[in-house]
Tab-separated table of C-alpha atoms and ligand atoms in Angstrom:
chain	number	residue	atom	x	y	z
A	1	MET	CA	-35.958	6.311	77.269
A	2	LYS	CA	-33.080	4.559	78.944
A	3	ILE	CA	-32.310	5.905	82.352
A	4	ALA	CA	-29.874	5.249	85.171
A	5	VAL	CA	-30.608	6.320	88.728
A	6	ILE	CA	-27.529	6.390	90.935
A	7	GLY	CA	-28.374	6.015	94.618
A	8	THR	CA	-31.287	3.665	95.350
A	9	GLY	CA	-32.599	4.949	98.658
A	10	TYR	CA	-35.951	6.605	99.418
A	11	VAL	CA	-35.720	9.000	96.467
A	12	GLY	CA	-33.800	6.804	94.028
A	13	LEU	CA	-36.035	3.768	94.379
A	14	VAL	CA	-39.237	5.783	93.986
A	15	THR	CA	-37.783	7.741	91.062
A	16	GLY	CA	-36.513	4.636	89.283
A	17	THR	CA	-39.720	2.697	89.821
A	18	CYS	CA	-41.992	5.537	88.692
A	19	PHE	CA	-39.958	6.225	85.559
A	20	ALA	CA	-40.135	2.501	84.756
A	21	GLU	CA	-43.895	2.606	85.327
A	22	THR	CA	-44.244	5.143	82.502
A	23	GLY	CA	-42.467	2.814	80.081
A	24	ASN	CA	-38.817	3.776	80.447
A	25	LYS	CA	-36.043	1.232	80.875
A	26	VAL	CA	-34.442	1.989	84.204
A	27	VAL	CA	-31.381	0.663	85.924
A	28	CYS	CA	-30.878	1.652	89.540
A	29	VAL	CA	-27.300	1.722	90.765
A	30	ASP	CA	-26.216	1.559	94.379
A	31	ASN	CA	-22.873	0.809	95.989
A	32	ASP	CA	-24.530	-1.112	98.817
A	33	GLN	CA	-24.203	-4.715	97.618
A	34	ALA	CA	-26.642	-6.105	100.198
A	35	LYS	CA	-29.307	-3.586	99.136
A	36	VAL	CA	-28.850	-4.369	95.444
A	37	ASP	CA	-28.988	-8.136	96.123
A	38	LYS	CA	-32.243	-7.713	98.010
A	39	LEU	CA	-33.814	-5.480	95.373
A	40	SER	CA	-32.677	-7.788	92.568
A	41	ALA	CA	-34.363	-10.653	94.414
A	42	GLY	CA	-37.629	-8.700	94.355
A	43	GLN	CA	-37.514	-7.668	98.011
A	44	ILE	CA	-38.309	-4.038	98.630
A	45	THR	CA	-35.921	-2.218	100.975
A	46	ILE	CA	-38.153	0.607	102.242
A	47	TYR	CA	-41.753	0.882	103.349
A	48	GLU	CA	-43.601	3.266	101.076
A	49	PRO	CA	-47.335	2.821	100.392
A	50	GLY	CA	-48.061	1.667	96.841
A	51	LEU	CA	-44.420	1.246	95.893
A	52	GLU	CA	-44.055	-2.516	96.170
A	53	LYS	CA	-46.720	-3.251	93.580
A	54	LEU	CA	-45.107	-0.970	90.998
A	55	PHE	CA	-41.643	-2.233	91.913
A	56	LEU	CA	-42.607	-5.884	91.341
A	57	ARG	CA	-44.554	-5.164	88.179
A	58	ASN	CA	-41.710	-3.279	86.550
A	59	ILE	CA	-39.110	-5.883	87.489
A	60	LYS	CA	-41.361	-8.490	85.912
A	61	GLU	CA	-41.811	-6.402	82.761
A	62	GLU	CA	-38.003	-6.063	82.644
A	63	ARG	CA	-38.156	-2.290	82.777
A	64	LEU	CA	-36.437	-2.081	86.173
A	65	ARG	CA	-33.230	-3.663	87.356
A	66	PHE	CA	-30.568	-3.101	89.988
A	67	THR	CA	-26.792	-3.235	89.961
A	68	THR	CA	-23.682	-2.094	91.789
A	69	ASP	CA	-21.777	-1.842	88.531
A	70	LEU	CA	-21.833	1.751	87.297
A	71	VAL	CA	-19.271	0.983	84.590
A	72	SER	CA	-21.593	-1.368	82.722
A	73	VAL	CA	-24.498	1.065	82.859
A	74	VAL	CA	-23.227	4.395	81.586
A	75	ASP	CA	-22.945	3.548	77.881
A	76	GLU	CA	-26.444	2.152	77.608
A	77	VAL	CA	-28.427	5.122	79.022
A	78	GLU	CA	-29.301	8.636	77.853
A	79	ILE	CA	-30.110	10.232	81.198
A	80	ILE	CA	-28.338	9.682	84.517
A	81	PHE	CA	-30.094	10.758	87.707
A	82	LEU	CA	-28.149	11.338	90.908
A	83	ALA	CA	-30.247	10.499	93.989
A	84	LEU	CA	-27.327	10.403	96.381
A	85	PRO	CA	-27.154	11.428	100.038
A	86	THR	CA	-26.244	15.029	100.871
A	87	PRO	CA	-25.904	14.767	104.649
A	88	PRO	CA	-24.799	17.649	106.825
A	89	GLY	CA	-21.037	17.923	107.199
A	90	ALA	CA	-19.402	18.738	110.543
A	91	ASP	CA	-20.360	22.440	110.213
A	92	GLY	CA	-23.938	21.773	109.040
A	93	ALA	CA	-23.297	22.615	105.370
A	94	ALA	CA	-24.357	19.966	102.839
A	95	ASP	CA	-21.582	17.432	102.298
A	96	LEU	CA	-21.184	16.916	98.560
A	97	LYS	CA	-18.703	14.059	98.731
A	98	TYR	CA	-21.165	11.461	97.385
A	99	VAL	CA	-22.398	13.666	94.540
A	100	LEU	CA	-18.948	14.852	93.491
A	101	GLY	CA	-17.471	11.378	93.977
A	102	VAL	CA	-19.947	9.947	91.483
A	103	ALA	CA	-19.386	12.948	89.174
A	104	GLU	CA	-15.673	12.078	89.224
A	105	ASP	CA	-16.488	8.458	88.290
A	106	LEU	CA	-18.815	9.620	85.507
A	107	GLY	CA	-16.116	11.856	84.042
A	108	LYS	CA	-13.997	8.752	83.588
A	109	LEU	CA	-16.837	6.700	82.094
A	110	LEU	CA	-18.664	9.016	79.669
A	111	ASN	CA	-18.119	8.362	75.977
A	112	SER	CA	-21.052	10.184	74.411
A	113	TYR	CA	-23.645	12.881	75.158
A	114	LYS	CA	-25.565	12.329	78.399
A	115	VAL	CA	-27.763	14.408	80.617
A	116	ILE	CA	-26.686	14.207	84.254
A	117	VAL	CA	-29.644	15.182	86.426
A	118	ASN	CA	-29.177	16.093	90.041
A	119	LYS	CA	-32.149	15.019	92.160
A	120	SER	CA	-30.306	15.233	95.448
A	121	THR	CA	-30.925	18.369	97.486
A	122	VAL	CA	-27.806	20.440	96.883
A	123	PRO	CA	-26.616	23.983	97.537
A	124	VAL	CA	-26.623	26.638	94.849
A	125	GLY	CA	-23.606	26.203	92.591
A	126	THR	CA	-23.505	22.396	92.776
A	127	ALA	CA	-24.432	21.950	89.099
A	128	ASP	CA	-21.336	24.017	88.248
A	129	LYS	CA	-19.228	21.846	90.548
A	130	VAL	CA	-20.586	18.629	89.038
A	131	ARG	CA	-19.907	19.994	85.540
A	132	ALA	CA	-16.344	20.989	86.441
A	133	THR	CA	-15.683	17.631	88.118
A	134	ILE	CA	-16.854	15.681	85.061
A	135	ALA	CA	-14.956	17.971	82.694
A	136	LYS	CA	-11.669	17.161	84.421
A	137	ASN	CA	-11.747	13.747	82.753
A	138	TYR	CA	-14.214	14.089	79.868
A	139	GLN	CA	-14.046	16.699	77.125
A	140	GLY	CA	-17.081	15.527	75.128
A	141	GLU	CA	-20.614	16.942	75.231
A	142	PHE	CA	-22.848	16.539	78.269
A	143	ASP	CA	-25.352	18.602	80.246
A	144	VAL	CA	-25.871	18.883	83.975
A	145	VAL	CA	-29.447	19.630	85.041
A	146	SER	CA	-30.904	20.482	88.440
A	147	ASN	CA	-34.188	18.670	89.104
A	148	PRO	CA	-34.919	18.823	92.831
A	149	GLU	CA	-37.312	16.273	94.234
A	150	PHE	CA	-40.341	17.329	96.262
A	151	LEU	CA	-41.832	13.941	97.124
A	152	ARG	CA	-42.976	13.356	100.679
A	153	GLU	CA	-42.183	10.046	102.300
A	154	GLY	CA	-45.427	8.255	103.087
A	155	VAL	CA	-47.096	9.515	99.896
A	156	ALA	CA	-44.013	9.407	97.690
A	157	VAL	CA	-45.507	7.391	94.846
A	158	ASP	CA	-48.502	9.704	94.512
A	159	ASP	CA	-46.274	12.747	94.754
A	160	PHE	CA	-43.968	11.417	92.074
A	161	MET	CA	-46.704	10.236	89.714
A	162	LYS	CA	-48.748	13.429	90.137
A	163	PRO	CA	-46.359	16.174	91.220
A	164	ASP	CA	-47.680	19.638	92.117
A	165	ARG	CA	-44.906	20.892	89.896
A	166	VAL	CA	-41.677	19.706	88.348
A	167	VAL	CA	-38.757	22.097	88.656
A	168	ILE	CA	-36.004	21.813	86.078
A	169	GLY	CA	-32.951	24.025	86.098
A	170	THR	CA	-31.060	24.112	82.825
A	171	ASN	CA	-29.938	26.503	80.121
A	172	SER	CA	-29.480	23.736	77.559
A	173	GLU	CA	-32.162	23.388	74.906
A	174	ARG	CA	-31.150	19.781	74.250
A	175	ALA	CA	-31.496	18.787	77.906
A	176	ARG	CA	-34.744	20.722	78.189
A	177	LYS	CA	-36.289	18.720	75.344
A	178	LEU	CA	-35.293	15.383	76.871
A	179	MET	CA	-36.557	16.368	80.311
A	180	SER	CA	-39.882	17.635	78.888
A	181	GLU	CA	-40.406	14.342	77.129
A	182	LEU	CA	-39.499	12.308	80.181
A	183	TYR	CA	-41.858	14.194	82.504
A	184	ALA	CA	-44.774	14.596	80.059
A	185	PRO	CA	-46.687	11.531	81.380
A	186	PHE	CA	-46.513	12.898	84.941
A	187	VAL	CA	-48.072	16.299	84.211
A	188	ARG	CA	-50.924	15.352	81.934
A	189	GLN	CA	-53.396	17.019	84.291
A	190	GLY	CA	-51.708	20.330	83.611
A	191	ASN	CA	-49.474	20.765	86.613
A	192	PRO	CA	-46.544	22.907	85.573
A	193	VAL	CA	-43.060	21.900	84.550
A	194	LEU	CA	-41.143	24.982	85.584
A	195	PHE	CA	-37.978	25.545	83.619
A	196	MET	CA	-35.498	27.921	85.142
A	197	ASP	CA	-31.798	28.499	85.559
A	198	GLU	CA	-29.864	25.955	87.623
A	199	ARG	CA	-29.207	28.213	90.579
A	200	SER	CA	-32.840	29.186	91.041
A	201	SER	CA	-33.807	25.539	90.786
A	202	GLU	CA	-31.266	24.501	93.419
A	203	LEU	CA	-32.428	27.257	95.753
A	204	THR	CA	-36.123	26.444	95.182
A	205	LYS	CA	-35.770	23.125	96.999
A	206	TYR	CA	-34.137	24.660	100.067
A	207	ALA	CA	-36.627	27.531	100.063
A	208	ALA	CA	-39.554	25.075	99.956
A	209	ASN	CA	-38.343	22.899	102.819
A	210	SER	CA	-37.255	25.853	104.921
A	211	PHE	CA	-40.609	27.550	104.460
A	212	LEU	CA	-42.447	24.405	105.547
A	213	ALA	CA	-40.160	24.002	108.561
A	214	MET	CA	-40.857	27.647	109.393
A	215	LYS	CA	-44.612	26.985	109.394
A	216	ILE	CA	-44.115	24.159	111.871
A	217	SER	CA	-41.881	26.153	114.181
A	218	PHE	CA	-44.270	29.092	114.018
A	219	MET	CA	-47.173	26.925	115.105
A	220	ASN	CA	-45.071	25.382	117.845
A	221	GLU	CA	-44.384	28.852	119.218
A	222	ILE	CA	-48.087	29.649	119.073
A	223	ALA	CA	-48.666	26.382	120.980
A	224	GLN	CA	-46.205	27.509	123.647
A	225	LEU	CA	-48.178	30.736	124.015
A	226	CYS	CA	-51.438	28.795	124.162
A	227	GLU	CA	-50.135	26.714	127.056
A	228	ARG	CA	-49.153	29.846	128.973
A	229	MET	CA	-52.267	31.830	128.123
A	230	GLY	CA	-54.982	29.217	128.416
A	231	ALA	CA	-55.776	29.201	124.700
A	232	ASP	CA	-56.221	26.170	122.433
A	233	VAL	CA	-53.845	25.842	119.475
A	234	ASP	CA	-56.376	23.765	117.530
A	235	MET	CA	-58.800	26.648	117.608
A	236	VAL	CA	-56.119	29.145	116.634
A	237	ARG	CA	-55.033	26.837	113.790
A	238	ARG	CA	-58.556	26.680	112.428
A	239	GLY	CA	-58.957	30.386	112.937
A	240	ILE	CA	-55.932	31.294	110.864
A	241	GLY	CA	-56.024	28.409	108.373
A	242	SER	CA	-59.294	29.491	106.858
A	243	ASP	CA	-57.545	32.605	105.591
A	244	GLU	CA	-56.548	31.650	102.048
A	245	ARG	CA	-53.333	33.614	102.311
A	246	ILE	CA	-52.268	31.297	105.149
A	247	GLY	CA	-53.862	28.019	104.089
A	248	LYS	CA	-55.021	25.064	106.163
A	249	ARG	CA	-52.135	22.697	105.633
A	250	PHE	CA	-48.970	22.234	107.631
A	251	LEU	CA	-50.213	24.203	110.627
A	252	PHE	CA	-50.113	21.416	113.204
A	253	SER	CA	-48.125	21.905	116.366
A	254	GLY	CA	-46.450	18.906	117.925
A	255	ILE	CA	-43.030	17.684	118.961
A	256	GLY	CA	-41.030	19.346	116.235
A	257	TYR	CA	-40.063	18.398	112.727
A	258	GLY	CA	-37.688	15.526	112.028
A	259	GLY	CA	-36.839	13.307	109.111
A	260	SER	CA	-33.934	13.225	106.747
A	261	CYS	CA	-34.799	16.515	105.033
A	262	PHE	CA	-36.078	19.443	107.097
A	263	PRO	CA	-33.369	19.441	109.798
A	264	LYS	CA	-30.506	19.086	107.337
A	265	ASP	CA	-31.943	21.409	104.703
A	266	VAL	CA	-32.664	24.202	107.191
A	267	GLN	CA	-29.125	23.863	108.511
A	268	ALA	CA	-27.624	23.785	105.026
A	269	LEU	CA	-29.488	26.915	103.917
A	270	ILE	CA	-28.318	28.770	107.012
A	271	LYS	CA	-24.756	27.736	106.136
A	272	SER	CA	-25.183	28.706	102.467
A	273	ALA	CA	-26.439	32.124	103.586
A	274	ASP	CA	-23.483	32.504	105.971
A	275	ALA	CA	-21.138	31.733	103.093
A	276	VAL	CA	-22.428	34.781	101.209
A	277	ASP	CA	-22.343	36.926	104.380
A	278	TYR	CA	-26.061	36.862	104.952
A	279	ASP	CA	-27.487	36.207	108.387
A	280	PHE	CA	-30.659	34.179	107.740
A	281	ALA	CA	-32.155	35.190	111.079
A	282	ILE	CA	-35.620	33.664	110.641
A	283	LEU	CA	-34.191	30.281	109.792
A	284	LYS	CA	-31.875	30.262	112.774
A	285	ALA	CA	-34.918	30.834	114.975
A	286	VAL	CA	-36.790	28.036	113.175
A	287	GLU	CA	-33.998	25.651	114.119
A	288	GLN	CA	-33.796	26.817	117.742
A	289	VAL	CA	-37.544	26.538	118.227
A	290	ASN	CA	-37.505	23.028	116.800
A	291	ALA	CA	-34.704	21.898	119.115
A	292	LYS	CA	-36.749	23.136	122.106
A	293	GLN	CA	-39.943	21.550	120.862
A	294	LYS	CA	-38.360	18.112	120.471
A	295	VAL	CA	-37.858	17.870	124.233
A	296	HIS	CA	-41.017	19.748	125.202
A	297	LEU	CA	-42.988	16.555	125.806
A	298	VAL	CA	-40.241	15.174	128.037
A	299	GLN	CA	-40.349	18.380	130.071
A	300	LYS	CA	-44.062	17.915	130.554
A	301	ILE	CA	-43.491	14.336	131.659
A	302	LYS	CA	-40.819	15.447	134.117
A	303	GLU	CA	-43.076	18.147	135.498
A	304	HIS	CA	-45.800	15.596	136.011
A	305	TYR	CA	-43.501	13.305	137.987
A	306	GLN	CA	-41.841	16.188	139.905
A	307	GLY	CA	-38.590	15.680	138.042
A	308	ASN	CA	-38.109	12.045	138.965
A	309	LEU	CA	-38.499	9.499	136.158
A	310	LYS	CA	-36.266	6.838	137.687
A	311	GLY	CA	-37.883	3.406	137.375
A	312	LYS	CA	-40.883	4.747	135.437
A	313	ARG	CA	-41.947	2.741	132.407
A	314	PHE	CA	-43.386	4.389	129.313
A	315	ALA	CA	-45.309	2.895	126.441
A	316	LEU	CA	-44.369	4.739	123.257
A	317	TRP	CA	-46.636	4.715	120.224
A	318	GLY	CA	-44.795	5.738	117.079
A	319	LEU	CA	-41.116	5.718	116.154
A	320	ALA	CA	-41.052	6.805	112.504
A	321	PHE	CA	-40.541	10.542	111.999
A	322	LYS	CA	-43.993	10.642	110.442
A	323	PRO	CA	-46.741	8.155	109.582
A	324	ASN	CA	-46.668	5.801	106.581
A	325	THR	CA	-42.920	5.458	106.496
A	326	ASP	CA	-40.293	3.312	108.200
A	327	ASP	CA	-37.825	6.215	108.130
A	328	ILE	CA	-36.466	7.112	111.571
A	329	ARG	CA	-33.818	9.617	110.544
A	330	GLU	CA	-33.965	12.539	113.024
A	331	ALA	CA	-37.254	11.191	114.372
A	332	PRO	CA	-38.487	13.123	117.425
A	333	ALA	CA	-39.282	9.737	119.050
A	334	LEU	CA	-35.556	9.007	119.205
A	335	ALA	CA	-34.852	12.266	121.069
A	336	ILE	CA	-37.651	11.397	123.498
A	337	ILE	CA	-36.312	7.870	124.070
A	338	ASP	CA	-32.813	9.206	124.626
A	339	ALA	CA	-34.012	11.764	127.195
A	340	LEU	CA	-36.167	9.218	129.045
A	341	LEU	CA	-33.409	6.603	129.243
A	342	LYS	CA	-31.009	9.248	130.578
A	343	GLU	CA	-33.532	9.989	133.330
A	344	GLY	CA	-33.536	6.315	134.343
A	345	ALA	CA	-36.906	5.407	132.812
A	346	THR	CA	-37.616	2.399	130.589
A	347	VAL	CA	-39.498	2.411	127.296
A	348	CYS	CA	-41.630	-0.152	125.484
A	349	ALA	CA	-42.227	0.990	121.909
A	350	TYR	CA	-44.564	0.068	119.096
A	351	ASP	CA	-44.569	1.291	115.508
A	352	PRO	CA	-46.343	-0.374	112.571
A	353	GLU	CA	-43.317	-0.139	110.230
A	354	ALA	CA	-40.250	1.377	111.867
A	355	MET	CA	-39.429	-1.173	114.599
A	356	ALA	CA	-36.750	-3.015	112.604
A	357	ASN	CA	-34.868	0.207	111.899
A	358	VAL	CA	-35.019	1.227	115.567
A	359	LYS	CA	-33.884	-2.232	116.679
A	360	ASN	CA	-30.852	-1.859	114.417
A	361	LEU	CA	-30.083	1.484	115.999
A	362	LEU	CA	-30.952	1.017	119.662
A	363	GLY	CA	-30.769	-2.750	120.121
A	364	ASP	CA	-32.185	-3.877	123.432
A	365	SER	CA	-31.844	-0.541	125.216
A	366	ILE	CA	-35.646	-0.381	124.897
A	367	ASP	CA	-38.365	-3.052	124.681
A	368	TYR	CA	-40.431	-3.631	121.564
A	369	ALA	CA	-44.109	-4.520	121.674
A	370	THR	CA	-45.959	-6.606	119.121
A	371	SER	CA	-49.009	-4.344	119.144
A	372	GLN	CA	-50.028	-0.894	120.284
A	373	TYR	CA	-51.985	-2.489	123.131
A	374	SER	CA	-49.288	-4.864	124.417
A	375	ALA	CA	-46.960	-1.855	124.662
A	376	LEU	CA	-49.220	-0.591	127.465
A	377	GLU	CA	-48.736	-3.594	129.738
A	378	GLY	CA	-46.996	-2.519	132.936
A	379	ALA	CA	-46.546	1.063	131.719
A	380	ASP	CA	-46.975	4.107	133.933
A	381	ALA	CA	-48.094	6.247	131.019
A	382	LEU	CA	-48.529	6.264	127.253
A	383	LEU	CA	-46.563	8.640	125.026
A	384	ILE	CA	-47.562	9.290	121.418
A	385	ALA	CA	-44.851	10.421	119.012
A	386	THR	CA	-46.177	9.609	115.511
A	387	GLU	CA	-49.680	10.149	114.150
A	388	TRP	CA	-50.226	6.747	112.494
A	389	SER	CA	-53.902	6.519	111.623
A	390	GLU	CA	-54.347	3.315	113.639
A	391	PHE	CA	-53.486	5.294	116.781
A	392	ARG	CA	-56.281	7.786	116.140
A	393	THR	CA	-59.253	5.682	117.125
A	394	PRO	CA	-58.007	3.145	119.654
A	395	ASP	CA	-60.156	1.036	121.956
A	396	PHE	CA	-60.053	3.288	125.017
A	397	GLU	CA	-61.789	0.735	127.244
A	398	ARG	CA	-59.223	-1.920	126.432
A	399	MET	CA	-56.500	0.647	126.987
A	400	ALA	CA	-57.842	1.477	130.432
A	401	THR	CA	-57.553	-2.159	131.541
A	402	LEU	CA	-53.939	-2.293	130.381
A	403	LEU	CA	-52.990	1.185	131.595
A	404	PRO	CA	-54.689	1.733	134.949
A	405	SER	CA	-53.091	5.191	135.381
A	406	LYS	CA	-55.084	6.363	132.307
A	407	LEU	CA	-52.309	8.870	131.707
A	408	ILE	CA	-51.426	9.933	128.150
A	409	PHE	CA	-48.816	12.403	126.923
A	410	ASP	CA	-49.692	13.063	123.300
A	411	GLY	CA	-47.098	14.836	121.153
A	412	ARG	CA	-49.388	14.780	118.099
A	413	ASN	CA	-52.725	15.994	119.481
A	414	LEU	CA	-54.603	12.954	118.198
A	415	PHE	CA	-57.625	13.104	120.468
A	416	GLU	CA	-60.221	15.661	121.527
A	417	VAL	CA	-59.519	16.996	125.007
A	418	ALA	CA	-63.226	16.960	125.884
A	419	LYS	CA	-63.614	13.325	124.882
A	420	MET	CA	-60.568	12.282	126.890
A	421	ASN	CA	-61.906	14.166	129.923
A	422	GLN	CA	-65.202	12.352	129.550
A	423	LEU	CA	-63.465	8.982	129.365
A	424	GLY	CA	-61.598	9.793	132.551
A	425	TYR	CA	-58.140	9.983	131.026
A	426	GLN	CA	-55.526	12.419	132.185
A	427	TYR	CA	-54.593	13.737	128.783
A	428	ILE	CA	-51.630	16.030	128.255
A	429	SER	CA	-51.144	17.266	124.688
A	430	VAL	CA	-49.408	20.197	122.974
A	431	GLY	CA	-50.766	23.742	123.056
A	432	ARG	CA	-54.139	22.698	124.453
A	433	PRO	CA	-55.641	22.754	127.918
A	434	THR	CA	-55.398	19.521	129.892
A	435	GLU	CA	-58.932	19.866	131.131
A	436	LEU	CA	-61.783	21.772	129.632
A	437	THR	CA	-63.523	24.012	132.108
B	1	NAD	P1	-30.939	7.544	101.106
B	1	NAD	O1	-29.847	7.577	102.103
B	1	NAD	O2	-32.209	6.845	101.395
B	1	NAD	O3	-30.383	6.952	99.724
B	1	NAD	C1	-29.136	7.241	99.184
B	1	NAD	C2	-28.589	5.993	98.498
B	1	NAD	O4	-27.372	6.311	97.826
B	1	NAD	C3	-28.261	4.853	99.477
B	1	NAD	O5	-28.931	3.677	99.072
B	1	NAD	C4	-26.745	4.711	99.357
B	1	NAD	O6	-26.304	3.370	99.535
B	1	NAD	C5	-26.506	5.201	97.955
B	1	NAD	N1	-25.130	5.620	97.654
B	1	NAD	C6	-24.267	6.335	98.413
B	1	NAD	N2	-23.113	6.531	97.756
B	1	NAD	C7	-23.235	5.925	96.554
B	1	NAD	C8	-22.392	5.793	95.435
B	1	NAD	N3	-21.165	6.314	95.428
B	1	NAD	N4	-22.843	5.101	94.368
B	1	NAD	C9	-24.073	4.555	94.371
B	1	NAD	N5	-24.933	4.676	95.397
B	1	NAD	C10	-24.515	5.351	96.485
B	1	NAD	O7	-31.223	9.074	100.764
B	1	NAD	P2	-32.600	9.705	100.229
B	1	NAD	O8	-33.514	9.948	101.359
B	1	NAD	O9	-33.068	8.952	99.053
B	1	NAD	O10	-32.088	11.142	99.760
B	1	NAD	C11	-31.289	11.318	98.603
B	1	NAD	C12	-31.254	12.806	98.257
B	1	NAD	O11	-32.577	13.246	97.933
B	1	NAD	C13	-30.792	13.706	99.398
B	1	NAD	O12	-30.082	14.784	98.860
B	1	NAD	C14	-32.095	14.194	100.007
B	1	NAD	O13	-31.947	15.426	100.648
B	1	NAD	C15	-32.957	14.334	98.777
B	1	NAD	N6	-34.404	14.237	99.043
B	1	NAD	C16	-34.890	13.303	99.918
B	1	NAD	C17	-36.252	13.213	100.122
B	1	NAD	C18	-36.824	12.201	101.090
B	1	NAD	O14	-37.993	12.338	101.441
B	1	NAD	N7	-36.071	11.211	101.536
B	1	NAD	C19	-37.137	14.059	99.435
B	1	NAD	C20	-36.618	14.966	98.537
B	1	NAD	C21	-35.246	15.053	98.342
């Protein structure tokens, strides 16, 4: 099939590359000229494990190309995916200006039947809006389909190639056939392609992300109780996770959720509920708990130093909002840096992939280390904000020579408290005792 993907960011680039990998001819469109130039020159623009190999292979096989020119693309494709940003507007509701802007352009460019597939995360009713926007300028046949994306950054290629499920919202038999054919290679192991109406499909994505965010906030509240009651959140997590109705995954407490999706999607669903006069009380609490949790580690640091962080220097391991990505959107590490700088402290950070993005954002307001160990030089304490696997089993002896205070504030609970006690570290984590008695 011939496919266009409009918007070549984290979702668009993975989508385009994976569709090319299954034999389709894909053209990715983006209005960022510098990005398109880089991609066209065979330079990948995001860090995503496994993506570069597929990206290069499909460019070489001439199944994948990049352009800024939407006009030249529309006539030659059958299916047009929208993988455009849907950031929060001033009131927190999803801003549809990118999606509807492109829909407007498409209305002026369509000449024959196409399927327009919305992969962006959009509020219920957006398919109708896209349809109406196109129909202002184009009276021919076309279908608009909702096909929310569930990939996780860090494992996006695997998620896309072997999705737990594919959700497709459409009432059109013609679009359904095309979409079934397109996705068939991705669900050969029998994972379901769930066809449904557009509205249910649009809501499914928000419901999924909000539910996951709720799990995190719930565990963070349990962690708060653990700290006050002398319990250990790791034990509680294991205790509840072995109940199949609860499940083991996504029960880790820490420094709150971040990233480009959970914060904005939780907010957008609250706003969508408000718009139909429904007070989504649980979700409002999820958001409040997360805001508190993001600064929880800083509070612990302040407590430790009796409120005075002036002149203190902190090594910070981890900047990305989660491991295996370079994405720093809404990363808890950024909230921590901001709070520490405001208190008059300095920060020396290390992240395996996200340093360039943070440098672009924060410039020289913090220092950047070339390794996790050099970050420790001259630091008063180590803070851990992202659970990269290389942080999990560090050389503690080497660390002790570089960090004589042997003081660690761990927002991701990477180490066993007992082991850290044994090694003589002062180890402050989330929802767990500092010292085992
Ligand atoms: P992104 O910001 O990484 O990418 C969006 C791209 O669209 C950018 O490259 C931008 O230059 C381009 N763009 C903007 N306006 C354009 C236009 N008029 N024409 C062409 N290109 C244009 O965003 P993302 O993370 O890929 O997210 C895209 C959508 O997918 C969002 O709705 C998001 O909620 C959803 N989503 C994201 C993830 C994720 O993990 N990132 C997962 C599932 C769903």
